[in-house]
Coordinates of C-alpha atoms and ligand atoms in Angstrom, one line a residue:
Chain T
M158 CA 92.4 -68.4 17.3
K159 CA 94.4 -66.7 14.5
D160 CA 97.4 -68.9 15.1
M161 CA 95.4 -72.2 14.8
T162 CA 96.4 -74.7 12.2
T163 CA 94.7 -78.0 11.3
D164 CA 96.9 -80.0 13.6
S165 CA 96.9 -77.6 16.6
K166 CA 96.0 -79.2 19.9
I167 CA 92.5 -78.2 21.0
T168 CA 92.7 -77.7 24.8
L169 CA 89.9 -78.5 27.1
D170 CA 89.8 -74.8 28.0
A171 CA 89.4 -73.8 24.3
A172 CA 86.8 -76.6 23.6
V173 CA 84.7 -75.4 26.7
Q174 CA 84.9 -71.8 25.6
F175 CA 83.7 -72.9 22.2
L176 CA 80.8 -74.9 23.6
W177 CA 79.7 -72.0 25.9
M178 CA 79.8 -69.7 22.9
E179 CA 77.7 -72.1 20.9
A180 CA 75.2 -72.4 23.8
D181 CA 74.9 -68.6 24.0
I182 CA 74.3 -68.3 20.3
L183 CA 71.5 -71.0 20.5
D184 CA 69.9 -69.3 23.4
R185 CA 69.8 -66.1 21.3
N186 CA 68.4 -68.0 18.3
D187 CA 71.3 -66.5 16.2
F188 CA 71.4 -69.1 13.5
D189 CA 73.5 -66.9 11.2
A190 CA 76.2 -67.2 13.8
W191 CA 75.5 -70.9 14.4
L192 CA 75.7 -72.3 10.8
P193 CA 79.3 -71.1 10.2
L194 CA 80.5 -73.0 13.3
W195 CA 80.1 -76.2 11.3
H196 CA 82.4 -78.0 9.0
G197 CA 80.3 -80.6 7.2
G198 CA 78.9 -83.4 9.3
H199 CA 75.6 -84.1 10.9
Y200 CA 73.5 -82.5 13.7
I201 CA 71.8 -85.5 15.1
I202 CA 69.2 -86.2 17.8
P203 CA 68.8 -90.0 17.9
I204 CA 65.9 -92.0 19.3
G205 CA 67.1 -94.4 22.0
D206 CA 70.3 -94.4 24.0
D207 CA 72.5 -96.9 22.2
V208 CA 72.0 -96.0 18.6
T209 CA 75.2 -95.4 16.7
D210 CA 74.1 -96.2 13.1
F211 CA 72.2 -93.0 12.8
A212 CA 71.5 -93.3 8.9
N213 CA 69.7 -96.6 9.3
N214 CA 67.6 -95.5 12.2
L215 CA 64.7 -93.0 12.7
N216 CA 66.1 -89.9 14.4
I217 CA 64.4 -86.8 15.8
A218 CA 66.8 -84.8 13.7
Y219 CA 69.4 -85.9 11.3
D220 CA 70.6 -82.8 9.6
D221 CA 73.4 -82.4 7.0
A222 CA 74.5 -78.9 6.0
D223 CA 71.5 -78.4 3.7
M224 CA 69.0 -79.5 6.3
R225 CA 70.7 -77.3 9.0
K226 CA 70.3 -74.3 6.7
A227 CA 66.7 -75.2 5.9
R228 CA 66.0 -75.6 9.7
A229 CA 67.6 -72.2 10.5
A230 CA 65.5 -70.6 7.7
R231 CA 62.4 -72.2 9.1
L232 CA 63.0 -71.1 12.6
S233 CA 64.0 -67.6 11.8
G234 CA 61.8 -66.9 8.7
G235 CA 58.7 -65.8 10.6
F236 CA 56.4 -68.2 8.8
S237 CA 56.4 -71.0 11.4
I238 CA 53.7 -70.4 13.9
S239 CA 55.6 -72.4 16.5
A240 CA 58.7 -70.3 16.1
A241 CA 57.1 -66.9 15.7
P242 CA 57.6 -66.1 18.5
P243 CA 59.8 -69.0 19.6
A244 CA 59.9 -70.4 23.0
R245 CA 62.6 -68.6 25.0
T246 CA 65.3 -70.8 26.3
V247 CA 68.0 -70.7 29.0
R248 CA 70.6 -73.5 28.9
T249 CA 73.6 -74.6 30.8
V250 CA 76.4 -76.9 29.5
S251 CA 78.7 -78.6 32.0
R252 CA 80.3 -81.9 33.1
F253 CA 82.7 -82.0 30.3
V254 CA 84.6 -85.2 29.5
I255 CA 87.1 -85.6 26.8
T256 CA 86.4 -89.0 25.1
E257 CA 88.9 -88.8 22.1
E258 CA 91.9 -86.6 21.3
A259 CA 94.1 -86.4 18.4
P260 CA 96.2 -83.5 16.8
G261 CA 93.6 -81.0 15.6
A262 CA 90.7 -82.9 16.9
I263 CA 88.8 -83.6 20.1
T264 CA 85.6 -85.4 21.0
I265 CA 83.9 -84.0 24.1
R266 CA 80.9 -85.1 26.0
S267 CA 78.9 -82.8 28.1
A268 CA 75.6 -82.4 30.1
L269 CA 73.0 -80.0 28.8
H270 CA 70.0 -78.7 30.7
V271 CA 67.5 -76.4 28.7
V272 CA 64.5 -74.7 30.3
E273 CA 62.0 -73.3 27.7
D274 CA 59.3 -70.8 28.4
K275 CA 56.2 -70.4 26.2
F276 CA 52.7 -69.3 27.1
G277 CA 53.9 -68.8 30.6
R278 CA 54.6 -72.5 31.2
Q279 CA 58.1 -73.9 31.5
R280 CA 59.4 -77.2 30.2
M281 CA 62.7 -78.8 30.8
F282 CA 65.0 -81.0 28.7
A283 CA 68.2 -82.7 29.7
A284 CA 70.7 -84.4 27.4
N285 CA 74.1 -86.0 27.0
V286 CA 75.7 -84.2 24.1
E287 CA 78.8 -85.3 22.1
H288 CA 80.7 -82.8 20.0
K289 CA 83.3 -83.8 17.5
L290 CA 85.5 -80.6 17.0
I291 CA 88.4 -80.0 14.7
A292 CA 90.9 -77.2 14.4
T293 CA 90.9 -75.2 11.2
E294 CA 92.7 -72.0 10.2
N295 CA 89.5 -70.2 11.1
G296 CA 89.3 -71.6 14.6
I297 CA 87.5 -74.5 16.1
R298 CA 84.6 -76.1 14.0
I299 CA 82.0 -78.8 14.6
T300 CA 82.0 -82.0 12.5
Q301 CA 79.3 -83.8 14.3
K302 CA 77.0 -83.1 17.2
V303 CA 74.9 -85.9 18.8
V304 CA 72.2 -84.8 21.3
R305 CA 71.0 -87.7 23.4
L306 CA 67.9 -86.5 25.0
L307 CA 66.7 -88.2 28.2
N308 CA 63.6 -90.1 27.2
S309 CA 64.3 -89.7 23.6
D310 CA 62.2 -92.9 22.9
G311 CA 59.4 -91.8 25.1
M312 CA 56.9 -89.1 25.1
L313 CA 58.4 -85.7 24.3
T314 CA 56.8 -82.3 23.6
S315 CA 57.2 -80.2 20.4
I316 CA 60.4 -78.2 20.1
S317 CA 61.0 -75.1 18.0
Y318 CA 64.5 -74.2 18.8
L319 CA 67.8 -76.1 18.7
F320 CA 69.7 -78.0 21.3
Chain W
M156 CA 31.9 -86.7 53.5
T157 CA 31.8 -90.5 53.7
L158 CA 32.7 -92.7 50.8
D159 CA 29.0 -93.6 50.4
H160 CA 28.4 -90.0 49.4
F161 CA 31.3 -89.7 47.0
P162 CA 30.0 -87.7 44.1
Q163 CA 29.1 -89.8 41.1
G164 CA 29.0 -88.6 37.4
P165 CA 25.6 -88.1 35.8
Q166 CA 24.0 -91.5 35.5
D167 CA 23.0 -92.4 32.0
A168 CA 23.3 -88.9 30.8
S169 CA 23.2 -88.5 27.1
Y170 CA 25.8 -86.2 25.6
A171 CA 24.5 -86.7 22.0
P172 CA 22.9 -83.2 21.8
L173 CA 26.5 -81.7 22.1
V174 CA 26.9 -82.6 18.4
K175 CA 24.7 -80.4 16.3
G176 CA 25.5 -81.5 12.8
D177 CA 27.5 -78.6 11.5
R178 CA 28.9 -77.6 14.9
V179 CA 29.9 -79.0 18.2
A180 CA 29.6 -77.6 21.7
T181 CA 32.7 -76.3 23.4
P182 CA 32.5 -78.5 26.5
M183 CA 33.4 -81.4 24.2
Y184 CA 37.0 -80.1 24.5
E185 CA 36.8 -78.9 28.1
D186 CA 34.6 -81.0 30.4
P187 CA 36.3 -83.8 32.3
A188 CA 33.0 -85.6 33.0
I189 CA 32.6 -85.9 29.2
F190 CA 36.1 -87.3 28.8
D191 CA 35.3 -90.0 31.4
V192 CA 32.2 -91.1 29.6
E193 CA 34.1 -91.1 26.3
M194 CA 36.7 -93.5 27.8
E195 CA 33.8 -95.8 28.8
K196 CA 31.4 -95.5 25.8
I197 CA 33.8 -95.1 23.0
F198 CA 37.3 -96.4 23.9
G199 CA 35.7 -99.0 26.2
K200 CA 33.3 -100.3 23.5
T201 CA 34.7 -100.1 20.0
W202 CA 37.8 -101.3 18.1
V203 CA 40.9 -99.3 19.1
W204 CA 44.2 -99.5 17.1
V205 CA 46.9 -100.8 19.4
G206 CA 49.9 -101.7 17.2
H207 CA 51.3 -103.2 14.0
E208 CA 52.3 -106.9 13.6
S209 CA 55.8 -106.0 12.7
E210 CA 56.2 -104.6 16.2
V211 CA 55.7 -108.1 17.6
P212 CA 57.0 -110.2 14.7
D213 CA 58.2 -113.3 16.6
K214 CA 56.9 -115.8 19.2
G215 CA 57.6 -114.3 22.6
N216 CA 57.6 -110.7 21.4
F217 CA 55.6 -108.1 23.3
K218 CA 55.0 -104.4 23.1
L219 CA 53.3 -101.9 25.6
S220 CA 50.3 -100.0 24.3
V221 CA 47.1 -98.4 25.6
V222 CA 43.4 -98.6 24.9
G223 CA 41.9 -95.3 25.9
T224 CA 43.7 -94.6 29.2
Q225 CA 44.2 -98.3 30.1
P226 CA 47.7 -99.7 29.8
V227 CA 47.9 -103.0 27.8
I228 CA 50.5 -105.4 26.6
I229 CA 50.3 -106.8 23.0
S230 CA 52.0 -110.2 23.1
R231 CA 52.6 -113.1 20.7
D232 CA 52.5 -116.4 22.4
R233 CA 54.6 -119.6 21.7
K234 CA 52.2 -120.7 19.0
G235 CA 52.3 -117.3 17.3
A236 CA 48.8 -116.1 18.4
L237 CA 48.3 -112.4 19.4
H238 CA 47.0 -111.4 22.7
V239 CA 46.1 -108.0 24.1
L240 CA 46.2 -108.0 28.0
V241 CA 45.6 -105.4 30.5
N242 CA 48.9 -104.5 32.2
R243 CA 47.7 -105.1 35.7
C244 CA 48.4 -107.9 38.1
R245 CA 45.3 -109.7 39.2
H246 CA 46.6 -109.7 42.8
R247 CA 46.9 -106.1 43.9
A248 CA 47.1 -104.3 40.6
A249 CA 50.8 -103.7 39.9
T250 CA 51.8 -103.4 36.3
V251 CA 53.5 -106.7 35.2
C252 CA 55.6 -105.2 32.6
E253 CA 57.4 -101.8 32.3
I254 CA 59.7 -102.5 29.3
K255 CA 58.4 -100.9 26.2
K256 CA 59.2 -103.7 23.8
G257 CA 61.1 -107.0 23.9
K258 CA 61.0 -110.7 24.0
T259 CA 60.1 -112.9 27.0
S260 CA 58.7 -116.3 28.0
S261 CA 56.4 -114.9 30.7
F262 CA 55.5 -111.7 32.7
Q263 CA 56.3 -111.7 36.4
C264 CA 54.7 -109.2 38.8
P265 CA 57.5 -107.5 40.8
Y266 CA 55.4 -107.1 43.9
H267 CA 54.6 -110.6 45.2
G268 CA 55.9 -112.5 42.2
W269 CA 52.8 -113.9 40.4
G270 CA 53.9 -115.2 37.0
Y271 CA 51.8 -115.0 33.9
A272 CA 52.2 -116.8 30.5
L273 CA 52.3 -114.8 27.2
D274 CA 48.5 -115.6 26.7
G275 CA 47.8 -114.0 30.2
S276 CA 47.1 -117.1 32.1
L277 CA 48.4 -117.2 35.7
R278 CA 51.0 -119.9 36.0
G279 CA 52.9 -119.3 39.2
V280 CA 51.9 -118.0 42.7
P281 CA 54.6 -118.0 45.4
Y282 CA 53.6 -119.6 48.7
T283 CA 50.3 -120.9 47.4
E284 CA 49.7 -122.6 50.9
G285 CA 48.5 -119.1 52.1
Y286 CA 45.4 -119.5 50.0
N287 CA 42.4 -121.6 50.7
T288 CA 41.8 -124.7 48.6
D289 CA 39.2 -123.0 46.6
F290 CA 41.7 -120.6 45.1
D291 CA 42.0 -121.5 41.4
K292 CA 44.6 -119.9 39.2
K293 CA 42.2 -120.2 36.3
D294 CA 40.2 -117.3 37.8
Y295 CA 43.1 -114.9 37.9
G296 CA 44.5 -114.6 34.4
L297 CA 45.4 -111.1 33.1
K298 CA 42.3 -109.4 31.7
K299 CA 42.1 -110.1 27.9
L300 CA 40.7 -108.0 25.2
K301 CA 39.2 -109.1 21.9
V302 CA 41.9 -109.0 19.2
E303 CA 41.6 -108.9 15.4
T304 CA 44.0 -107.7 12.7
Y305 CA 43.6 -106.3 9.3
Q306 CA 46.6 -105.8 6.9
G307 CA 48.9 -106.1 9.8
M308 CA 47.2 -103.5 11.9
I309 CA 46.2 -104.9 15.4
F310 CA 43.1 -103.7 16.9
A311 CA 41.7 -104.5 20.4
S312 CA 38.4 -104.1 22.1
F313 CA 37.1 -104.4 25.7
N314 CA 33.8 -105.2 24.2
M315 CA 33.6 -109.0 23.6
D316 CA 30.4 -108.5 21.6
V317 CA 31.9 -105.9 19.3
E318 CA 31.1 -106.3 15.6
P319 CA 33.8 -108.1 13.5
L320 CA 36.6 -105.9 12.8
E321 CA 36.1 -106.1 9.0
D322 CA 32.5 -104.9 9.4
F323 CA 33.7 -102.0 11.6
L324 CA 36.3 -101.0 9.0
G325 CA 33.7 -101.3 6.2
N326 CA 34.5 -98.9 3.4
A327 CA 37.9 -98.0 4.9
K328 CA 39.3 -101.5 4.0
L329 CA 39.7 -100.6 0.4
W330 CA 41.9 -97.5 1.4
I331 CA 43.9 -99.6 3.9
D332 CA 44.6 -102.0 1.1
L333 CA 45.8 -99.1 -1.1
F334 CA 47.9 -97.8 1.8
M335 CA 49.7 -101.0 2.3
K336 CA 51.1 -100.8 -1.3
Q337 CA 53.8 -98.6 0.2
G338 CA 55.6 -101.9 0.8
G339 CA 56.5 -101.7 -2.9
G340 CA 56.3 -105.5 -3.1
F341 CA 57.7 -106.0 0.4
P342 CA 55.7 -106.4 3.6
V343 CA 55.2 -103.1 5.4
K344 CA 57.0 -102.8 8.6
T345 CA 57.4 -100.1 11.3
L346 CA 60.7 -98.2 11.3
G347 CA 60.5 -96.4 14.6
E348 CA 58.3 -93.6 15.9
H349 CA 58.1 -90.0 17.1
Q350 CA 56.1 -89.4 20.1
F351 CA 54.9 -86.1 21.7
K352 CA 52.4 -84.9 24.1
V353 CA 50.2 -81.8 23.3
P354 CA 48.0 -80.0 25.8
M355 CA 44.8 -80.5 23.9
N356 CA 41.7 -82.6 23.8
W357 CA 42.0 -85.8 21.6
K358 CA 39.2 -84.7 19.3
I359 CA 41.2 -81.7 18.1
Q360 CA 43.7 -84.1 16.8
L361 CA 41.0 -86.4 15.3
E362 CA 39.7 -83.4 13.3
N363 CA 43.1 -82.4 12.1
T364 CA 44.0 -85.6 10.1
T365 CA 40.9 -84.8 7.9
D366 CA 41.7 -81.1 7.6
A367 CA 43.3 -80.0 4.4
Y368 CA 42.2 -76.4 5.0
H369 CA 45.0 -75.7 7.5
F370 CA 47.8 -77.0 5.4
P371 CA 48.9 -74.0 3.4
V372 CA 48.5 -71.8 6.5
V373 CA 50.1 -73.9 9.3
H374 CA 52.6 -75.6 7.0
K375 CA 53.9 -72.6 5.1
S376 CA 57.4 -72.9 6.5
F377 CA 57.5 -76.7 5.5
M378 CA 56.5 -75.8 2.0
Q379 CA 59.2 -73.2 1.8
S380 CA 61.8 -75.9 2.7
L381 CA 60.7 -78.1 -0.3
D382 CA 62.1 -78.0 -3.9
G383 CA 59.7 -76.8 -6.7
E384 CA 58.6 -80.3 -7.6
A385 CA 57.6 -81.3 -4.1
T386 CA 56.0 -78.0 -3.5
Q387 CA 53.7 -78.7 -6.5
Q388 CA 52.7 -81.9 -4.8
F389 CA 51.6 -80.2 -1.7
S390 CA 49.6 -77.5 -3.4
F391 CA 46.4 -79.6 -3.3
L392 CA 44.3 -76.8 -2.1
E393 CA 44.8 -75.0 -5.4
D394 CA 44.3 -78.1 -7.5
D395 CA 40.6 -79.1 -7.6
D396 CA 40.9 -82.8 -8.0
G397 CA 41.0 -83.8 -4.3
W398 CA 38.1 -84.7 -2.0
V399 CA 36.9 -85.8 1.4
E400 CA 34.7 -88.9 1.7
D401 CA 32.6 -89.9 4.6
L402 CA 33.3 -93.7 4.7
G403 CA 30.7 -94.5 7.5
N404 CA 31.3 -95.6 11.2
G405 CA 33.1 -92.3 11.8
H406 CA 35.9 -93.1 9.3
S407 CA 36.7 -90.8 6.4
V408 CA 39.4 -90.3 3.7
M409 CA 40.9 -87.1 2.6
V410 CA 42.3 -87.5 -0.9
M411 CA 45.1 -84.8 -1.5
M412 CA 46.9 -86.2 -4.5
P413 CA 44.5 -88.6 -6.4
E414 CA 47.4 -89.6 -8.8
L415 CA 49.1 -91.3 -5.8
N416 CA 46.0 -93.3 -4.6
D417 CA 47.1 -96.5 -6.2
L418 CA 50.9 -96.9 -6.2
D419 CA 50.6 -99.7 -8.8
D420 CA 49.3 -97.2 -11.3
N421 CA 51.4 -94.9 -13.6
L422 CA 54.6 -97.0 -13.2
D423 CA 55.6 -95.8 -16.7
A424 CA 55.6 -92.2 -15.7
P425 CA 59.0 -90.4 -15.5
I426 CA 60.8 -90.8 -12.1
P427 CA 60.6 -87.4 -10.3
E428 CA 64.0 -85.7 -10.2
R429 CA 64.2 -85.9 -6.4
F430 CA 64.0 -89.7 -6.6
E431 CA 66.5 -90.0 -9.5
A432 CA 69.6 -90.6 -7.3
L433 CA 67.7 -93.4 -5.3
A434 CA 66.5 -95.0 -8.6
E435 CA 70.1 -95.1 -9.8
T436 CA 71.3 -96.7 -6.6
L437 CA 68.5 -99.3 -6.8
R438 CA 69.3 -100.2 -10.4
A439 CA 72.4 -102.1 -9.2
D440 CA 70.2 -104.7 -7.5
Y441 CA 66.8 -104.5 -9.1
D442 CA 65.3 -104.6 -12.6
E443 CA 63.7 -101.4 -14.0
A444 CA 60.1 -102.5 -13.2
Q445 CA 61.0 -103.2 -9.6
V446 CA 63.0 -99.9 -9.3
R447 CA 59.9 -97.9 -10.4
R448 CA 57.7 -99.7 -8.1
I449 CA 60.0 -99.2 -5.1
V450 CA 60.6 -95.6 -5.9
R451 CA 57.0 -94.8 -6.3
A452 CA 56.3 -96.5 -3.0
V453 CA 58.9 -94.5 -1.2
G454 CA 57.1 -91.3 -2.0
G455 CA 54.0 -92.6 -0.1
C456 CA 50.3 -92.4 -0.8
G457 CA 48.2 -89.4 -1.7
F458 CA 45.6 -89.6 1.1
N459 CA 44.9 -89.5 4.7
L460 CA 42.6 -92.3 6.0
N461 CA 41.0 -91.4 9.4
L462 CA 39.9 -94.4 11.4
F463 CA 37.6 -93.5 14.3
P464 CA 38.5 -93.2 17.1
N465 CA 42.3 -93.2 17.3
A466 CA 44.2 -94.1 14.2
A467 CA 45.1 -92.7 10.8
C468 CA 47.0 -94.0 7.8
S469 CA 48.4 -90.6 6.8
L470 CA 50.2 -90.3 3.5
S471 CA 53.2 -92.5 4.4
F472 CA 52.9 -93.1 8.2
F473 CA 50.6 -94.1 11.0
R474 CA 49.3 -91.4 13.3
I475 CA 48.0 -92.7 16.5
L476 CA 46.4 -90.7 19.3
R477 CA 46.1 -91.6 22.9
P478 CA 43.7 -89.6 25.1
V479 CA 45.4 -88.8 28.4
S480 CA 42.9 -86.5 30.1
V481 CA 40.4 -83.9 28.8
Q482 CA 43.2 -81.5 28.0
E483 CA 46.1 -83.8 27.2
T484 CA 46.7 -86.1 24.2
E485 CA 49.7 -88.1 23.2
I486 CA 50.6 -88.5 19.6
R487 CA 52.6 -91.2 17.9
H488 CA 53.9 -90.8 14.3
I489 CA 55.0 -94.2 13.2
A490 CA 57.4 -94.4 10.2
L491 CA 56.9 -97.3 7.8
G492 CA 59.2 -99.0 5.4
M493 CA 59.8 -102.2 3.5
D494 CA 60.6 -105.3 5.4
G495 CA 63.6 -106.9 3.6
G496 CA 63.6 -104.0 1.1
P497 CA 66.5 -102.0 0.0
E498 CA 68.5 -100.1 2.6
A499 CA 68.6 -97.0 0.5
A500 CA 64.8 -96.9 0.1
N501 CA 64.2 -97.3 3.8
Q502 CA 66.7 -94.6 4.6
M503 CA 64.9 -92.2 2.3
R504 CA 61.6 -93.1 3.9
M505 CA 63.1 -92.3 7.3
R506 CA 64.6 -89.0 6.1
L507 CA 61.2 -87.9 4.6
H508 CA 59.6 -88.8 7.8
E509 CA 62.1 -86.8 9.9
H510 CA 61.7 -83.8 7.6
F511 CA 58.0 -83.2 8.6
Q512 CA 57.2 -85.4 11.6
G513 CA 58.1 -85.5 15.2
P514 CA 58.7 -83.1 18.0
M515 CA 61.3 -81.3 16.0
G516 CA 60.1 -81.8 12.4
F517 CA 59.3 -79.0 10.0
G518 CA 55.5 -79.7 10.2
S519 CA 54.5 -81.3 13.6
P520 CA 55.6 -78.5 15.9
D521 CA 53.4 -76.1 14.0
D522 CA 50.5 -78.5 14.2
A523 CA 51.1 -78.8 17.9
E524 CA 51.1 -75.1 18.4
V525 CA 47.7 -74.6 16.7
W526 CA 46.1 -77.5 18.5
E527 CA 47.2 -76.1 21.8
R528 CA 45.8 -72.7 20.7
V529 CA 42.4 -74.4 20.0
Q530 CA 42.5 -75.7 23.6
R531 CA 43.5 -72.3 25.0
G532 CA 40.9 -70.5 23.0
S533 CA 38.1 -72.9 24.0
A534 CA 38.5 -71.5 27.6
G535 CA 36.7 -68.4 26.3
A536 CA 33.1 -68.0 25.5
G537 CA 32.0 -71.6 26.2
D538 CA 28.5 -70.8 25.0
L539 CA 29.8 -70.5 21.4
D540 CA 30.0 -73.5 19.2
V541 CA 33.0 -74.9 17.3
M542 CA 32.1 -74.8 13.7
V543 CA 32.6 -77.8 11.3
N544 CA 30.3 -76.5 8.7
R545 CA 32.8 -76.0 5.8
G546 CA 31.3 -77.7 2.7
V547 CA 27.8 -78.1 4.1
G548 CA 25.3 -77.8 1.2
L549 CA 28.2 -78.3 -1.3
E550 CA 28.5 -82.1 -0.9
D551 CA 27.7 -84.6 -3.6
T552 CA 27.9 -88.4 -3.8
S553 CA 31.1 -90.3 -4.5
P554 CA 31.3 -93.1 -7.0
N555 CA 31.0 -95.4 -4.1
G556 CA 27.7 -93.8 -3.2
L557 CA 29.1 -92.0 -0.1
P558 CA 28.8 -88.3 0.9
K559 CA 31.8 -86.4 -0.5
G560 CA 33.0 -82.8 -0.1
D561 CA 35.8 -80.9 -1.8
I562 CA 39.3 -81.2 -0.4
S563 CA 39.0 -78.6 2.2
A564 CA 35.4 -79.6 3.3
E565 CA 34.9 -80.5 7.0
T566 CA 33.0 -83.7 5.8
G567 CA 35.4 -86.0 7.6
M568 CA 35.0 -84.1 11.0
R569 CA 31.2 -84.3 10.6
A570 CA 31.5 -88.1 10.0
A571 CA 33.6 -88.6 13.1
Y572 CA 31.2 -86.4 15.2
R573 CA 28.2 -88.3 14.0
K574 CA 29.8 -91.5 15.2
W575 CA 30.7 -89.8 18.5
Q576 CA 27.1 -88.7 18.9
E577 CA 25.8 -92.2 18.2
M578 CA 28.2 -93.8 20.8
M579 CA 27.6 -91.2 23.4
A580 CA 23.8 -91.3 23.3
Ligands
FES622 S1 50.4 -107.3 43.0 FE1 51.1 -108.6 41.6 S2 51.8 -110.3 42.8 FE2 51.0 -108.9 44.3
FE2_623 FE1 49.1 -80.3 9.9

């Protein structure tokens, strides 16, 4: 990563390794490691499959840097009954598709499956995820992440971890 | 066992004794037989909130909803009249619509093709020659519920002899009128919703909307995410100017921030710092009086109005519950905004809603956790009662002549359970 500049090509291999690292960080609830993976932008969980104007629609999450920080603090602060202890999660990220490419940037769509365990019962979520990644001198960073949950406009269950 | 001997529920049993004034019996959260009777005697008899007019604004619009556990369709016919119809074909019971919301000129059953008009009347039957001459389409319209609206909220009832909606709402009407001032001069419209299911009995949720006592405990992490000014606003348990009022008919209001009861008041007060940027944006298009009115409306009201059995006008949104089974309840948190109002104001309303509400908000998951814990705990020591006695003996009379407890009193829960008792007798 050391030799990366802002117009370095992000290969599929480098992008996938980055997404797997992020998935591992999220399964460990290691938000101190997750926040620095970002470079501005929004973490978005929209409602409905076709929404693209996120600001003018109600979302499940629409987090800028400040909200991401507040969310991480809430989930790791020990004062939230739903996150202390949090549900444990195991996730896989796969079926990668590059949807856009430019020097120093890549947009990649993937399939996400998350199984959570709490109170001895397990719940499952599936989503199409789109990451916008850029190359920086410190390595790959996220500028936008959109998590499109199956049934996002239907009946969900409460969630106290991140996708 | 033959079908003739299929076990029946207790005939004409009265469950009224399960409510004991300042406490309720644990089987009220646990017993499936009680749930079935609730669906019949409460959700089958009274007015149930099904939707908001802005969800079906135009002729031909429809939206799926439920009354108790029964699927219904809200539709607006070609003349603009509202209908609430059971989503069940009169032939052999298939649902006639599975699209959540949309526009149509008719509903067609996918099984044998019976077609229904927006008012539920049966219009088309394929191969009618297979029916005898006494077959009359008039006898096979979709089952209709009684429908009335108040301030844009649509209520339906299976009981054709139910009292007029305005009588049922009674003392709650005044609070609904105040709640709708959140339009800031524009009509109130829905801006989308968060929906999540919780493994709990529906009455655990009914209690919660009139429970200020839990707020500083359960919502500590939400409070920590606010700036100083907003934290002040949510410290209503320390202030002593709030109250809970029993409005009759099972309804109650919990007033957390009395200074926000009437959004047309105090328009000269300084604009809070967190709304300053919004006010500045609005000044480009609106005069100062309108800016102040809109900004104050964006912040929402200062009270939760609980409407028995399934709805609440809570601070700035609708909270709607749907009983699914004795241990399962679905919650809808419907965001509200200004129809035709400024985009910046509606964006801020949605961001505030996302902050607390929904499956991943900073508030709702903690609520869902404690509600589930109540259900899990109720599995133990079923002989013990659930206490709703906070504030008993400390109540006085409100200026409207109604029983009133302090902000953390369980007055609203006792009001709801008194109505439950009356209906379940
Ligand atoms: S079940 Fe609807 S047409 Fe037969
Ligand atoms: Fe709560």
